[in-house]
Coordinates of C-alpha atoms in Angstrom, one line a residue:
M1 CA 19.5 91.5 128.9
R2 CA 21.7 89.7 126.4
I3 CA 21.6 86.0 126.1
V4 CA 24.8 84.4 124.8
T5 CA 24.4 81.0 123.4
L6 CA 26.6 78.1 124.4
S7 CA 28.0 77.8 120.9
A8 CA 29.0 81.5 120.9
R9 CA 30.8 81.0 124.2
L10 CA 32.5 77.9 122.9
T11 CA 33.6 79.6 119.7
L12 CA 35.0 82.5 121.6
A13 CA 36.8 80.2 124.1
L14 CA 38.4 78.2 121.3
S15 CA 39.5 81.1 119.2
L16 CA 41.5 82.9 121.9
P17 CA 44.3 80.4 122.1
I18 CA 44.6 80.4 118.3
V19 CA 44.9 84.2 118.3
A20 CA 47.6 84.0 121.0
C21 CA 49.5 81.5 118.9
V22 CA 49.8 83.7 115.9
M23 CA 51.2 86.7 117.8
P24 CA 54.7 87.5 116.5
P25 CA 57.6 87.1 118.8
S26 CA 59.1 90.2 120.5
G27 CA 62.1 91.2 122.6
P28 CA 64.7 88.5 123.1
A29 CA 62.6 85.9 121.2
L30 CA 62.5 88.0 118.1
M31 CA 66.2 88.7 118.4
Q32 CA 66.9 85.0 118.6
Q33 CA 64.6 84.2 115.7
T34 CA 66.3 86.9 113.5
A35 CA 69.8 85.7 114.3
Q36 CA 68.9 82.0 113.6
Q37 CA 67.2 82.8 110.3
F38 CA 70.1 85.0 109.3
N39 CA 72.6 82.2 110.0
F40 CA 70.3 79.6 108.3
D41 CA 70.2 81.8 105.2
M42 CA 74.0 82.2 105.2
R43 CA 74.5 78.4 105.7
F44 CA 72.4 77.6 102.6
G45 CA 73.8 80.4 100.4
R46 CA 70.8 82.7 100.5
T47 CA 73.0 85.7 100.8
E48 CA 70.5 88.1 99.3
A49 CA 68.0 87.3 102.1
A50 CA 70.7 87.6 104.8
L51 CA 71.9 91.0 103.5
E52 CA 68.6 92.5 104.6
Q53 CA 69.6 91.8 108.2
I54 CA 72.9 93.6 108.0
A55 CA 73.4 97.2 109.2
P56 CA 74.3 99.5 106.3
K57 CA 77.5 100.6 108.0
Y58 CA 78.7 97.0 108.1
A59 CA 77.4 95.7 104.8
D60 CA 80.5 96.3 102.6
E61 CA 82.8 94.7 105.1
F62 CA 80.5 91.8 105.6
V63 CA 80.3 91.1 101.8
K64 CA 84.1 91.3 101.6
R65 CA 84.6 88.9 104.5
H66 CA 82.0 86.3 103.2
R67 CA 82.9 86.6 99.5
G68 CA 84.3 83.0 99.4
W69 CA 81.3 81.4 101.0
G70 CA 79.8 79.0 98.5
S71 CA 82.8 79.0 96.2
A72 CA 86.2 78.7 97.9
V73 CA 84.6 78.0 101.3
H74 CA 81.8 75.5 101.7
V75 CA 79.7 75.9 104.9
T76 CA 78.5 72.6 106.3
D77 CA 76.8 74.0 109.4
A78 CA 76.0 77.3 111.1
E79 CA 74.6 76.8 114.6
T80 CA 73.5 79.5 117.0
V81 CA 75.0 78.3 120.3
G82 CA 74.5 81.3 122.6
M83 CA 73.0 84.7 123.1
R84 CA 73.9 87.4 125.6
A85 CA 72.0 90.7 126.2
K86 CA 74.2 93.8 126.3
G87 CA 71.2 96.0 127.2
P88 CA 67.7 96.1 125.7
E89 CA 69.0 97.0 122.2
N90 CA 72.2 95.1 121.9
Y91 CA 72.9 91.3 121.9
D92 CA 76.0 89.2 121.3
V93 CA 75.3 85.9 119.5
S94 CA 77.7 83.0 119.4
V95 CA 77.7 81.0 116.2
R96 CA 79.6 77.8 115.5
V97 CA 80.4 77.4 111.8
G98 CA 81.5 74.1 110.3
W99 CA 83.3 74.6 106.9
Y100 CA 85.9 73.3 104.5
R101 CA 87.9 74.7 101.6
A102 CA 86.9 73.5 98.2
D103 CA 90.5 72.7 97.3
E104 CA 91.1 70.5 100.3
G105 CA 88.7 68.4 102.2
D106 CA 89.4 68.9 105.9
L107 CA 86.5 70.0 108.0
H108 CA 87.2 73.2 110.1
T109 CA 85.2 74.7 112.9
T110 CA 85.2 78.4 113.8
M111 CA 83.3 80.2 116.6
L112 CA 82.0 83.6 115.6
K113 CA 80.7 86.4 117.8
Q114 CA 78.0 88.5 116.1
K115 CA 77.0 91.9 117.5
W116 CA 73.3 92.7 116.9
H117 CA 71.6 96.0 117.4
L118 CA 67.9 97.0 117.4
Y119 CA 67.3 99.7 114.8
P120 CA 63.9 101.2 114.0
R121 CA 63.4 98.7 111.2
G122 CA 64.4 95.7 113.4
W123 CA 67.4 93.7 114.5
L124 CA 70.5 94.1 112.3
L125 CA 74.0 92.7 112.4
D126 CA 76.5 95.4 113.3
A127 CA 79.7 93.4 113.4
E128 CA 81.2 89.9 113.4
E129 CA 84.5 88.4 114.5
R130 CA 86.2 85.1 114.9
V131 CA 86.7 84.3 118.6
E132 CA 88.2 80.8 118.4
G133 CA 88.7 77.9 116.1
D134 CA 90.2 77.7 112.6
I135 CA 91.2 80.7 110.6
G136 CA 90.0 81.2 107.1
A137 CA 86.2 81.2 107.3
L138 CA 86.0 85.0 107.2
G139 CA 88.3 85.7 104.3
E140 CA 91.5 85.8 106.3
N141 CA 94.6 85.2 104.2
V142 CA 95.7 81.6 104.9
E143 CA 98.6 79.9 103.2
V144 CA 97.7 76.2 102.7
V145 CA 100.9 74.1 102.6
A146 CA 100.6 70.7 101.1
P147 CA 102.7 68.0 102.9
D148 CA 105.7 66.6 101.1
L149 CA 104.8 63.0 100.3
P150 CA 107.2 60.8 98.4
S151 CA 105.9 59.9 95.1
R152 CA 105.2 56.2 94.6
N153 CA 103.7 54.0 92.0
V154 CA 100.0 53.5 93.0
Q155 CA 99.2 51.0 90.3
F156 CA 99.1 47.4 91.3
P157 CA 100.9 44.8 89.1
T158 CA 98.6 43.0 86.7
V159 CA 97.8 39.4 87.7
R160 CA 96.4 37.1 85.0
L161 CA 94.7 33.9 86.0
G162 CA 95.4 30.7 84.1
T163 CA 98.8 31.6 82.6
D164 CA 102.2 30.3 83.6

């Protein structure tokens, strides 16, 4: 007959919730975490880290489409706003991207749809497309036309105090 002390029981009871907390996410939770981390990395210019989450068949096109990010295109926000299962191994993720061109200053918003697939090594991005919003975030050719403004003298006349 084994006698288990109260302290041993207490230690076991308190350690089980801790073990449960460190379990890695799986299924949809892991997919969501992967997509959010990927878009977080892209938002802050950590392209090398993000490239690890891209399927090899899409990597060249992805690099081409995002070439301007961080130079010509500055991303202000990348927010995962939705996720839809397309079966156990495929998900569509909606991402709202706030951005502006370095040579202007207007804030643009573009909604992207990312297609994710579960490969043996984990969730990888298979494709990405603009579904609504402003054109130009994904390397599309956009002609920026400056408005015709009449030139005017912007210097104010000098006013001297104490003179006639």
